[in-house]
Coordinates of C-alpha atoms in Angstrom, one line a residue:
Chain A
X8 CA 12.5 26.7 4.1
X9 CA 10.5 26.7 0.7
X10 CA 10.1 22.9 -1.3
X11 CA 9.9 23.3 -5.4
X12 CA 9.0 20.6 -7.4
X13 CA 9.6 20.6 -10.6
X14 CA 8.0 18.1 -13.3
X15 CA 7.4 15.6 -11.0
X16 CA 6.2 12.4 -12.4
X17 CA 5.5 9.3 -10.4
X18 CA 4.4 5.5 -11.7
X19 CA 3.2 3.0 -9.2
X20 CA 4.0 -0.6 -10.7
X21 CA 6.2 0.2 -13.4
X22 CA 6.5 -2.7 -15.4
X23 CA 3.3 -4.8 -14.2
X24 CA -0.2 -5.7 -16.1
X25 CA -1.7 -2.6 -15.1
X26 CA 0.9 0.7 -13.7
X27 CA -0.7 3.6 -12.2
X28 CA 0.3 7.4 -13.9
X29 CA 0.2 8.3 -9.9
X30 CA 1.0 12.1 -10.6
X31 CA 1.6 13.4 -14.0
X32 CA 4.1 16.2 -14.5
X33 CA 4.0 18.4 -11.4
X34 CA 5.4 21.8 -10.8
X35 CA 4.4 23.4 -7.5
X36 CA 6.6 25.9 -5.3
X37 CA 5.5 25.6 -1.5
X38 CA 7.0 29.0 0.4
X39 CA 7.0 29.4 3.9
X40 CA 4.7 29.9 6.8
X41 CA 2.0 29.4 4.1
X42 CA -1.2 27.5 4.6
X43 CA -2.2 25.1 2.2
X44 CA -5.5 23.1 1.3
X45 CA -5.0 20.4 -1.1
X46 CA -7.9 19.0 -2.8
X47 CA -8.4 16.1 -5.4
X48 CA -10.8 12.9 -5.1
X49 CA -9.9 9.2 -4.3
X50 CA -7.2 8.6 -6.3
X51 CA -6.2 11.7 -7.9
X52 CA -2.6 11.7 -6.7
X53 CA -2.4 13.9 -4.0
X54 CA -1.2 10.8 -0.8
X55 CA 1.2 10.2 -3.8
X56 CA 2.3 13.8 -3.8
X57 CA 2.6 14.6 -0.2
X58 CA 5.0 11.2 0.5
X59 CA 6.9 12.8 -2.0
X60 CA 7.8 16.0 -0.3
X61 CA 9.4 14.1 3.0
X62 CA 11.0 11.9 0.6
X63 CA 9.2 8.6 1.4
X64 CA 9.0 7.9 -2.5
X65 CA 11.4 9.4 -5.1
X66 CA 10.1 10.3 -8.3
X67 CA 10.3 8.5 -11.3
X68 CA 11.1 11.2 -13.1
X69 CA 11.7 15.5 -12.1
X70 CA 13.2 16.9 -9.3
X71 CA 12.7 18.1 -5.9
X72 CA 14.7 20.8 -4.3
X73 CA 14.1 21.4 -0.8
X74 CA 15.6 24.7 0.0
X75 CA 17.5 25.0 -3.2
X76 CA 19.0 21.3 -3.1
X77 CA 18.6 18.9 -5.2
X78 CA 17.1 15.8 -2.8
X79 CA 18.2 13.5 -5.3
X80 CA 22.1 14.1 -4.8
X81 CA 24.0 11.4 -3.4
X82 CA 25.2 13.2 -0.4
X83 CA 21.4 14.9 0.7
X84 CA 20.5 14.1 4.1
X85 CA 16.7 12.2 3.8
X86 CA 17.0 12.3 7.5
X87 CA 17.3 16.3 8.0
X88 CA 14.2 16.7 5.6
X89 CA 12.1 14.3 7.3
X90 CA 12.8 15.8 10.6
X91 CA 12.4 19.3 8.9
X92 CA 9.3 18.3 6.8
X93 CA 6.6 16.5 9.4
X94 CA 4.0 14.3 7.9
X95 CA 0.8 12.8 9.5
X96 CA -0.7 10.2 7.6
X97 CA -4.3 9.1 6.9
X98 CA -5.5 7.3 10.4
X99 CA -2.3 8.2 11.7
X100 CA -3.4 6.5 15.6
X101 CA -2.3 3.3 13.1
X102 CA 1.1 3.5 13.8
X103 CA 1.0 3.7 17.9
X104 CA 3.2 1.3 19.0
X105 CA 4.4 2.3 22.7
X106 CA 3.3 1.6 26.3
X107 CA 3.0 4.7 27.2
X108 CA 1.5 7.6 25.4
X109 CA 4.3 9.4 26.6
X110 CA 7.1 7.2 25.4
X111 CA 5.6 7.1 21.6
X112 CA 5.6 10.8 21.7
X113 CA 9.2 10.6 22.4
X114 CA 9.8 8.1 19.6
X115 CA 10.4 11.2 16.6
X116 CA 12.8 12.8 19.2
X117 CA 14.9 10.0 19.9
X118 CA 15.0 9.1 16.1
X119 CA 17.1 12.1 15.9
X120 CA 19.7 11.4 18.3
X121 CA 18.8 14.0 21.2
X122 CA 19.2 14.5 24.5
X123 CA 17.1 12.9 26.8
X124 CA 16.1 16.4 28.4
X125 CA 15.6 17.9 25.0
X126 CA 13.4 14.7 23.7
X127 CA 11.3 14.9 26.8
X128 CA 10.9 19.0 26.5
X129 CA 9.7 18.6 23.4
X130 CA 7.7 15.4 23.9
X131 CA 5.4 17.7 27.0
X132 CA 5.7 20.6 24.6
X133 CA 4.0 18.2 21.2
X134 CA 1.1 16.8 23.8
X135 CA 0.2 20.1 25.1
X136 CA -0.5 21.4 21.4
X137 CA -2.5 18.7 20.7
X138 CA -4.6 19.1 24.2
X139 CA -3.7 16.5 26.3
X140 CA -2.2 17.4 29.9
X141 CA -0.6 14.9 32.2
X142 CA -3.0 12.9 33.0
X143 CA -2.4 11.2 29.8
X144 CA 1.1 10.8 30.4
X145 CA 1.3 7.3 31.5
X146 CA -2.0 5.7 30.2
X147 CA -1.6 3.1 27.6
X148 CA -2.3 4.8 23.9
X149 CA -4.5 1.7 23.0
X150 CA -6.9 2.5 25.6
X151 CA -8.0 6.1 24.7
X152 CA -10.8 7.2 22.2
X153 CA -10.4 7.5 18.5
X154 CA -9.9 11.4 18.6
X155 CA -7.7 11.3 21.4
X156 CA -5.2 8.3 19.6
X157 CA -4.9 10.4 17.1
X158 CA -3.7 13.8 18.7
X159 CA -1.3 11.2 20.5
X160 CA 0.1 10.5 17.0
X161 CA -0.8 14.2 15.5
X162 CA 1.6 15.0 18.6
X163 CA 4.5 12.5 17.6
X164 CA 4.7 13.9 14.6
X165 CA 5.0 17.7 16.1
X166 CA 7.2 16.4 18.7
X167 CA 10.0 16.5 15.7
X168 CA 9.7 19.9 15.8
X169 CA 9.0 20.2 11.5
X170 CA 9.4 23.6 9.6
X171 CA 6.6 22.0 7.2
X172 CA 3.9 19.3 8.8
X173 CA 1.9 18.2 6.2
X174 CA -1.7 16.5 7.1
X175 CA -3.3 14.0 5.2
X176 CA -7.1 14.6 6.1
X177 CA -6.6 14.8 9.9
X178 CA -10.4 14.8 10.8
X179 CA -11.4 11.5 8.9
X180 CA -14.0 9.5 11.1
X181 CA -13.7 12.0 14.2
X182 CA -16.9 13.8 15.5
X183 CA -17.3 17.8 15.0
X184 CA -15.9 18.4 18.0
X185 CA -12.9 16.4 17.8
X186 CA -12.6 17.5 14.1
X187 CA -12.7 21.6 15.6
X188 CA -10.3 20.6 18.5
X189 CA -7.5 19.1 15.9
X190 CA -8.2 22.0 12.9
X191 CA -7.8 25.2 15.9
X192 CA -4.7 23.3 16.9
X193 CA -3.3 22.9 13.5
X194 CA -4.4 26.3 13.3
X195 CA -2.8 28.0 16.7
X196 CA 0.6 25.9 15.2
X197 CA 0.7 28.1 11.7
X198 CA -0.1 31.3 13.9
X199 CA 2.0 31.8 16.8
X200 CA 5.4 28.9 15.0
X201 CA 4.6 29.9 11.6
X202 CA 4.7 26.5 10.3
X203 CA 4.0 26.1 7.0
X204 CA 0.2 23.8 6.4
X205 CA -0.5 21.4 4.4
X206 CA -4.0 20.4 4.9
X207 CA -5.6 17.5 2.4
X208 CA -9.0 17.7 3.1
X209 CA -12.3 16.5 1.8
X210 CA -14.3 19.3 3.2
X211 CA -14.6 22.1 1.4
X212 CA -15.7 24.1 4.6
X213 CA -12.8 23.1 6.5
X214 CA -10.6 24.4 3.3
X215 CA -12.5 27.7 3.1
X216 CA -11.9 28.4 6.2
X217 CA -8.5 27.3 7.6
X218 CA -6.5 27.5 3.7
X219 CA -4.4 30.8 1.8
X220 CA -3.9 28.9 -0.9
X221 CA -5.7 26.1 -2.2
X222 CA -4.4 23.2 -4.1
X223 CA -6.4 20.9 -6.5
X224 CA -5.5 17.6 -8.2
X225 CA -6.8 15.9 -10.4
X226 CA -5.7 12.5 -12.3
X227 CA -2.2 12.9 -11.1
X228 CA -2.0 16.9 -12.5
X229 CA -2.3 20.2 -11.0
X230 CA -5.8 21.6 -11.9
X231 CA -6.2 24.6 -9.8
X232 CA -3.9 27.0 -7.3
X233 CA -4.3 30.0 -6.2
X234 CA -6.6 31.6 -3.2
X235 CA -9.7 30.4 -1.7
X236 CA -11.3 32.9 -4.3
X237 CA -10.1 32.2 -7.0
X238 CA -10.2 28.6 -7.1
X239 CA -14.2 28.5 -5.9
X240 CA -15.2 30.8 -8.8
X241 CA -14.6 27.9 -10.7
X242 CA -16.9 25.4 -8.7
X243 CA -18.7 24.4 -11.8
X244 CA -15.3 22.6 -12.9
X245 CA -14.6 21.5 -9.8
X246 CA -18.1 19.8 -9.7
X247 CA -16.7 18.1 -12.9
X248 CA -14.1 16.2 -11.4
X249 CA -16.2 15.2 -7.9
X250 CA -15.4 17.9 -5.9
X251 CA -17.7 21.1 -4.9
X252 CA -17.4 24.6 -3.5
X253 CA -18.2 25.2 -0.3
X254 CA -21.8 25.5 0.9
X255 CA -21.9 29.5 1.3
X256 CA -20.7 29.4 -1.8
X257 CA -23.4 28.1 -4.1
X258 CA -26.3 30.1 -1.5
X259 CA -24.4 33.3 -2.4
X260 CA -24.7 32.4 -6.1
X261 CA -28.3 31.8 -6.0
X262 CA -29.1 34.7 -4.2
X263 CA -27.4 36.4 -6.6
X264 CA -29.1 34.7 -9.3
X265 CA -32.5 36.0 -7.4
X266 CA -31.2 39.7 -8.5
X267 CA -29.3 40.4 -4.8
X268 CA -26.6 42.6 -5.5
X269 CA -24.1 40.2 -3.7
X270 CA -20.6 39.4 -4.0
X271 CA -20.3 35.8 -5.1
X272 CA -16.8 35.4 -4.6
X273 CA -17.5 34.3 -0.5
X274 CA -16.3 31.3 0.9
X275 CA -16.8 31.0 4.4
X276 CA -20.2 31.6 6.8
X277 CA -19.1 34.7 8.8
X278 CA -18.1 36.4 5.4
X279 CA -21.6 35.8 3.9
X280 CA -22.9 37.1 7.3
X281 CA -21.3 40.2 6.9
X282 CA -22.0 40.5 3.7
X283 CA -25.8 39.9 3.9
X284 CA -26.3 42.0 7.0
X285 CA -25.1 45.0 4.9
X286 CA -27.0 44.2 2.5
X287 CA -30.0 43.9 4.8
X288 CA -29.2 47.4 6.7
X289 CA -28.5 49.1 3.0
X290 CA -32.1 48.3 2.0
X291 CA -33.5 49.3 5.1
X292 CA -32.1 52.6 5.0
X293 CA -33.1 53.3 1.5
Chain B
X22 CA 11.0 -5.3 -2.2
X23 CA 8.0 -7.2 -1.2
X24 CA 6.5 -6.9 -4.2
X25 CA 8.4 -8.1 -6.5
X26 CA 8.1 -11.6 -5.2
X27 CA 5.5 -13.0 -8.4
X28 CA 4.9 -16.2 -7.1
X29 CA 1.1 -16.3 -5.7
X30 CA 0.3 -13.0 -7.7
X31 CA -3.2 -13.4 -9.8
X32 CA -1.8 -11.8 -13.5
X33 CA -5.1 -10.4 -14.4
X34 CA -5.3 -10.8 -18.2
X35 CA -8.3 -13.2 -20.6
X36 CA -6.2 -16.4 -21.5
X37 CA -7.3 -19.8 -22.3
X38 CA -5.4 -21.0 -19.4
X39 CA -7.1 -18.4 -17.0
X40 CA -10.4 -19.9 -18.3
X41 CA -9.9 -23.5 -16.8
X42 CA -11.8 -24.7 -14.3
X43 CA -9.6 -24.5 -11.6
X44 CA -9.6 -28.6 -10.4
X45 CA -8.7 -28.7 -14.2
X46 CA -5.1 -26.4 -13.5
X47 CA -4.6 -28.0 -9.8
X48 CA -4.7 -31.5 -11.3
X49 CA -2.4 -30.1 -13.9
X50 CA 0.1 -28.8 -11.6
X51 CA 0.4 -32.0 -9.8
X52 CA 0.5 -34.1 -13.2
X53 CA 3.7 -31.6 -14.1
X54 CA 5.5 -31.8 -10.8
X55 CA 4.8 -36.1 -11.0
X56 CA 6.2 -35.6 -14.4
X57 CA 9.6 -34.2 -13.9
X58 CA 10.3 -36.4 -11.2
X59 CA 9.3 -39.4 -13.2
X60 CA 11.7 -38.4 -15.8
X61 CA 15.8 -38.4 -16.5
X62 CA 17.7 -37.8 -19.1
X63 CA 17.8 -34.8 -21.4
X64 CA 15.3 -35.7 -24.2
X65 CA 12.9 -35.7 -20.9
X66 CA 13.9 -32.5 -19.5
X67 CA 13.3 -30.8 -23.5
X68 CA 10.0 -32.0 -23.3
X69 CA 9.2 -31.2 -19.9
X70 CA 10.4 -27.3 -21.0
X71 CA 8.9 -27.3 -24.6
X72 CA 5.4 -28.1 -23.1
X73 CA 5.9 -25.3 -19.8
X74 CA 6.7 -23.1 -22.5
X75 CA 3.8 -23.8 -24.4
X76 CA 1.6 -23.5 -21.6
X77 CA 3.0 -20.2 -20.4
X78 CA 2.5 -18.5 -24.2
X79 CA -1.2 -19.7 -24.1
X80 CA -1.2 -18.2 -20.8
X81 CA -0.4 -14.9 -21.9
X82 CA 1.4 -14.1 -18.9
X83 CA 4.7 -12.4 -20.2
X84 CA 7.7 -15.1 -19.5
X85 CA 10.2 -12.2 -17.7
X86 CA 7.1 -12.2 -15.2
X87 CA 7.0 -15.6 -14.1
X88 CA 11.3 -15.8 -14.1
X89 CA 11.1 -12.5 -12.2
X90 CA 9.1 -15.3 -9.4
X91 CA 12.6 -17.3 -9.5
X92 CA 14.7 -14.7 -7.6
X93 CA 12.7 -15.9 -4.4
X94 CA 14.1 -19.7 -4.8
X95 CA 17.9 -18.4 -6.2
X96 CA 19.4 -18.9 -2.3
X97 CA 17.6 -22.1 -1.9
X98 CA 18.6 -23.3 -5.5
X99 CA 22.9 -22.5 -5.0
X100 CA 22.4 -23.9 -2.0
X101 CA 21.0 -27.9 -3.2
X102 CA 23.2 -27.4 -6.6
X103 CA 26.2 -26.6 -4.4
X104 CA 25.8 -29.4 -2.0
X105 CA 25.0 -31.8 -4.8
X106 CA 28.1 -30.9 -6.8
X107 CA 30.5 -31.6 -3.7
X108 CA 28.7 -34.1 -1.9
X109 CA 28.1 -36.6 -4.3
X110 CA 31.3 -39.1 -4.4
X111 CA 32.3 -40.1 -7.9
X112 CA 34.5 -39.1 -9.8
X113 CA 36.7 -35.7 -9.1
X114 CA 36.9 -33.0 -11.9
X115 CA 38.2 -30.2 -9.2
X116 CA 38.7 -29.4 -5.6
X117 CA 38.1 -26.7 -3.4
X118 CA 39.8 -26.9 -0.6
X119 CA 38.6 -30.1 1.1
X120 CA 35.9 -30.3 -1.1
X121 CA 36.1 -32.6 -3.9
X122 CA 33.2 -31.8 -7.0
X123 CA 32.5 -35.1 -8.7
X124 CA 31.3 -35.6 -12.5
X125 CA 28.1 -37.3 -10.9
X126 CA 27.4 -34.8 -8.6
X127 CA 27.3 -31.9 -11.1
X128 CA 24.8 -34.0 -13.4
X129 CA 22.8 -34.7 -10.6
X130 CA 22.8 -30.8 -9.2
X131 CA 22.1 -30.1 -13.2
X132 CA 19.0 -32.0 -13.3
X133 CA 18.0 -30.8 -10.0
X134 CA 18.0 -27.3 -10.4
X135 CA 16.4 -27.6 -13.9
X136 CA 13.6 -29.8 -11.6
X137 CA 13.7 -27.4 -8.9
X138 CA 13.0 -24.5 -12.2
X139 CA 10.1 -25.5 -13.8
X140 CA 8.6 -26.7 -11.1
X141 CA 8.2 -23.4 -9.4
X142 CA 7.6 -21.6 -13.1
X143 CA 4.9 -24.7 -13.5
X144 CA 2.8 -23.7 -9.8
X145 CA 3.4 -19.9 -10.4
X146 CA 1.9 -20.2 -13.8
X147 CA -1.0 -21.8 -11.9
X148 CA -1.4 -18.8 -9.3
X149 CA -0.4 -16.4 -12.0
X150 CA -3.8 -17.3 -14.0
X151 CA -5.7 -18.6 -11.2
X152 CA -7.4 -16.2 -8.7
X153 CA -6.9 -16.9 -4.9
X154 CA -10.8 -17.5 -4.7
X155 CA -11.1 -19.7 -7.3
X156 CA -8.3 -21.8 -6.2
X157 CA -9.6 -22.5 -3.1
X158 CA -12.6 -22.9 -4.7
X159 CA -11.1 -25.7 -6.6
X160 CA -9.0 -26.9 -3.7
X161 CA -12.9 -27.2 -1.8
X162 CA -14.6 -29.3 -4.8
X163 CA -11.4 -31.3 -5.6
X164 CA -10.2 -32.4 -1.8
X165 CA -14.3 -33.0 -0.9
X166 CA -14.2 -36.5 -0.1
X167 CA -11.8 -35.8 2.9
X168 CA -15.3 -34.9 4.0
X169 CA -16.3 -38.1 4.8
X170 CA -14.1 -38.8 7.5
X171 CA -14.7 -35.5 9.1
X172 CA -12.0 -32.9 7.9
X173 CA -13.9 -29.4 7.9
X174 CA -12.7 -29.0 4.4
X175 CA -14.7 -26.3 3.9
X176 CA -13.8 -24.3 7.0
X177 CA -9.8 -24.8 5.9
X178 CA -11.0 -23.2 2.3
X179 CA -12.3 -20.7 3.6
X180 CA -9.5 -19.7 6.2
X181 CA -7.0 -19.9 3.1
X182 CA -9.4 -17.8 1.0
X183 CA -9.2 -15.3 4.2
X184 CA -5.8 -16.0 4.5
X185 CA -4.3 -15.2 0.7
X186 CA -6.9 -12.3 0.5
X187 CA -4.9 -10.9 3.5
X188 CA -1.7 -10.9 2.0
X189 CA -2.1 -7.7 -0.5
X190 CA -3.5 -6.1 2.5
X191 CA -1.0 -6.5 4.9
X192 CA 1.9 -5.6 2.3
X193 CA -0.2 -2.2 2.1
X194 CA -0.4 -2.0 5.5
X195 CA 3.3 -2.6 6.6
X196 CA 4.0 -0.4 3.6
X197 CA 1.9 2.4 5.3
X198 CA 3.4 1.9 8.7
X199 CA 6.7 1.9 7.3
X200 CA 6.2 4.9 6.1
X201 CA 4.6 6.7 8.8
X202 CA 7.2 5.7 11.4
X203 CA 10.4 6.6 9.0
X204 CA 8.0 10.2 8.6
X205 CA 8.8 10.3 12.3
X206 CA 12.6 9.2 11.6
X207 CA 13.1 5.6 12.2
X208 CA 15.9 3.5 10.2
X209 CA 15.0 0.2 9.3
X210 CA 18.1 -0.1 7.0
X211 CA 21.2 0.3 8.8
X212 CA 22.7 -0.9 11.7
X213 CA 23.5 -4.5 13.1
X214 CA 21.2 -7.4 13.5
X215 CA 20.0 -6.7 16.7
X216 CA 19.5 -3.4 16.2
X217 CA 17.2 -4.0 13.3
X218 CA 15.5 -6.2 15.1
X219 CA 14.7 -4.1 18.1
X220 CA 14.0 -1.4 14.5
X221 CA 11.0 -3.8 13.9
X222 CA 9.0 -3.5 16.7
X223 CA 7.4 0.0 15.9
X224 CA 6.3 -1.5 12.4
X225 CA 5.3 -4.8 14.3
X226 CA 3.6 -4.4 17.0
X227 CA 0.9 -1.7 14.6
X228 CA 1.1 -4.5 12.3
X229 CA -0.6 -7.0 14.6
X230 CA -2.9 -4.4 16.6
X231 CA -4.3 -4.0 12.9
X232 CA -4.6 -8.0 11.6
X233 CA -6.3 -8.1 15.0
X234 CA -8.7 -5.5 14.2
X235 CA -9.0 -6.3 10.5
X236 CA -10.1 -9.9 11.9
X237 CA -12.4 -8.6 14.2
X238 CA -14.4 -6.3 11.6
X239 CA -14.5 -9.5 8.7
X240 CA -15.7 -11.8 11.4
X241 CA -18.5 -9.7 12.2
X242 CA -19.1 -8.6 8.5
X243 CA -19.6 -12.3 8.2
X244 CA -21.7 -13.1 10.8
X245 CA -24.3 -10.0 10.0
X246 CA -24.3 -11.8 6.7
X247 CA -25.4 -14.7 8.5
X248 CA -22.1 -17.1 7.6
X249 CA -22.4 -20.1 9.4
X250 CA -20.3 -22.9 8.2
X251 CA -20.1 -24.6 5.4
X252 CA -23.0 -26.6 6.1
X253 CA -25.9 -26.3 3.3
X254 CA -24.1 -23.6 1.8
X255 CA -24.7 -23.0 -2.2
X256 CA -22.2 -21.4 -4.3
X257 CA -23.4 -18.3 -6.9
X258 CA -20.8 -19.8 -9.4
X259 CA -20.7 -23.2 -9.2
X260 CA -17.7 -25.3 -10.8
X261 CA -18.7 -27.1 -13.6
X262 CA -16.2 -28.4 -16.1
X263 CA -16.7 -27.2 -19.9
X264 CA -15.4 -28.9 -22.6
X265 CA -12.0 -26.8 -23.0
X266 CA -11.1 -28.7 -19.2
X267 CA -11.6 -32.0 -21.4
X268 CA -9.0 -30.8 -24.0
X269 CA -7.0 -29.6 -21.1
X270 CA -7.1 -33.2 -19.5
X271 CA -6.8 -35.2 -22.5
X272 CA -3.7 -33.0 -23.7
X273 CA -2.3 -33.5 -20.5
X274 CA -2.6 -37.1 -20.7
X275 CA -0.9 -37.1 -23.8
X276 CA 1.8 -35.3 -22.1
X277 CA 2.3 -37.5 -19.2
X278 CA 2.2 -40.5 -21.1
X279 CA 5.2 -39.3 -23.5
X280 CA 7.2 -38.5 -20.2
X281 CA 6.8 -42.2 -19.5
X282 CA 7.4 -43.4 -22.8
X283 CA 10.6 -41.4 -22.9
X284 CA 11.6 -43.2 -19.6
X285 CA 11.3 -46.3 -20.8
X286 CA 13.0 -45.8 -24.6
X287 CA 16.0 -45.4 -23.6

């Protein structure tokens, strides 16, 4: 199940007073079971980019090939690769329509035509991902909290069963907890189903830490992709176009910069715990 | 799909037509419409389309745009012309069936399509270069006297002003919804009618949960800003007529008294 794009262009209002270069020349290969961050501020392309890779928009120009088909042909099947490729949009507890929390879990199922046993399998299965046991079941989705609507919809989405769910920034507007609750979730998924990530995020932390491979856009290109590493070294850049490196990141540079022999290639907190405590017990002993 | 309907779109570009105080382009618009049903007759009709030409170049809105607007009236326009053409007795140039088309009623459907034309190309040409706020603005000043005998006309500006700012919004927002419901597989496309109906209810009932919401958070950001009414309320820009609305109104006397003149010569 692997998704290559290959010089993907995309122009919003073709035609009008003022079209939009949405993403400019794209090549990206997305393998599986991997974990992705994508990066990029307002408006660099990367909502643009993602609708792309379920087919919601078709580019203006390039081509996608979703495991080695062309999604363009006449006879490819949008509706196998949306059920294959899962996306959750921004403020995704938007699009709760249902009675039942239950019953708009089941929508993605039934979309695809199975049995009512299945659908209803899968529909428990989705909800106990997200964290929500029976009790919820029945309750109107309107009623609940912000964090909770959304791992209703977060669980309609999984309740499709997708090889690739894509997540366009999941934790907007909750609270750290929620925000914890939905990344170790999205998390457990990529672990124990091996479901390839796609995580556009605004927080560098929550990159760091969760992301392989990080992706980063900017004005409708590919500026940056490779690890975590690699991509922080270049944080000074990546200040350049509004974005930053993690917080770790810029203490282990200054400490460096103090004359601490310290690796400045660290991204997350426990790492730069390790590596200080070493450090710590090394000057100690000597 | 939605968007290509033109008509009501602002066409942000720096025009003399975009510069006139907008009383100046509504009074305009309703001159134009008065004119082309004051008129008959070809030499009429020539005028009629050499000035909405001439208007639409100074505009600076490119012509394509503002005939791309027509495909929204094509159903309504086949069926008047086609009703004209076979209603009309007179006499018979061919039949259909029982239907007889007359001479008359083809000059008649003729003139009424080409009426039916320009007068949509005149109004969009006035929301093309006009913003939504303005308008209203416009609408406010110009229908003021209604005041007098107690129509909030302030109130109804401002719910239009709400109203046509919404618009853009809610495309976005059905757009979005659209989206994220066919992301969890639903068809919209195929299928019979009421199956597309009973399709619509995931986009509509999220479509009114957020208007509702929407309305809720602007009402409130109004009231923390201490909105009240209309009542002692000053404007930041006020409407004030320059002297490019007097050329406007003088050329558009001109105009309207050559459409009578032509009336009458004949």
């Amino acid at each position: 199940m692997s998704i290559k794009l290959e010089h993907i262009n995309y122009i919003y209002g073709e035609g009008s007073a003022s079209p939009i270069h949405a993403t400019n020349d794209v090549s990206l290969e997305i393998k599986d079971g991997e974990f992705i961050g994508l990066m990029g501020h307002t408006g660099s392309g990367k909502s643009t980019l993602i609708q792309h890779l379920n087919g919601l928009i078709r580019p203006t120009s390039g081509n996608i090939y979703y495991n080695g088909k062309n999604t363009s042909d006449e006879d490819f099947s949008m509706k196998e690769l949306r059920s294959k490729v899962g996306l959750v949009f921004q403020y995704p507890e938007h699009q709760l329509f249902e009675v039942t929390v239950f019953d708009d879990v089941c929508f993605g199922p039934k979309n695809l035509g199975l049995e009512k046993k299945e659908i209803e399998e899968r529909a428990k299965h989705a909800l106990q991902l997200v964290g929500l046991d029976e009790s919820y079941y029945e309750r109107s989705p309107f009623e609940l909290s912000g964090g909770q609507k959304r791992r209703v919809a977060i669980a309609g989405v999984l309740a499709m069963d997708p090889e690739i769910l894509i997540l366009d920034e999941p934790t907007a507007g909750l609270d750290p907890k929620g925000r914890d609750e939905i990344l170790d979730a999205i998390k457990l998924l990529h672990k124990e189903k091996n479901i390839t990530i796609i995580l556009v995020s605004h927080s560098m932390e929550d990159i760091a830490k969760y992301a392989q491979r990080i992706i980063v856009m900017d004005k409708g290109k590919v500026k940056f992709d490779g690890t975590p590493k690699e991509v922080f070294r270049h944080y000074k850049e990546l200040e350049q176009i509004g974005l930053a490196a993690p917080q770790v990141t810029y203490i282990v540079h200054q400490l460096k910069e103090k004359g601490w022999n310290i690796s400045t290639d660290i991204t997350t907190v426990e790492e730069a715990k390790r590596e200080i405590l070493t450090i710590w017990k090394n000057r100690k002993n000597s | 799909m939605i968007r290509d309907i033109t008509i009501g779109q602002y066409y942000a570009v720096d025009s003399p037509i975009h510069k006139l105080d907008p009383r100046t382009k509504l009074a305009g618009t309703m001159i134009y419409i008065i004119s082309l049903f004051l008129t008959k007759g070809i030499i009429g009709y020539c005028i009629g389309a050499f000035f909405l030409l001439f208007i639409i170049r100074m505009s600076k809105v490119p012509l394509k745009y503002i005939v791309r607007g027509l495909k929204a009236i094509v159903i309504l326009l086949l069926i008047s012309v086609s009703f004209n053409i076979f209603l009309t007795p007179g006499e018979e140039i061919f039949q259909i069936w029982k239907l007889k088309a007359t001479k008359e009623g083809l000059i008649i459907a003729v003139y009424m399509a080409v009426r039916l034309i320009f007068l949509i190309m005149g109004s969009s040409v006035m929301t093309l270069t006009t913003t939504p706020n303005d308008l209203t603005d416009g609408l406010e000043k110009s229908l003021g006297f209604l005041k007098k005998i107690k129509v909030p006309v302030h109130e109804i500006a401002m719910m239009m002003s709400i109203a046509l700012r919404f618009i853009p919004i809610l495309i976005e927002e059905t757009d979005k919804i659209m989206k994220a419901q066919m992301a969890r597989g639903a068809d919209f496309e195929t299928g019979g009618i009421i199956k597309k109906a009973k399709s619509m209810i995931p986009l509509l009932v999220p479509l009114f949960v957020s208007a509702f919401r929407r309305a809720t958070d602007l009402a409130m950001a109004m009231e923390a800003r201490c909105y009240r009414g209309g009542e002692g309320r000053t404007k930041m820009k006020p409407l004030k007529y320059k002297q490019r609305d007097y050329v406007a109104y003088t050329t558009l006397f001109v105009y309207f008294i050559i459409m009578i003149g032509v009336k009458y010569i004949k």
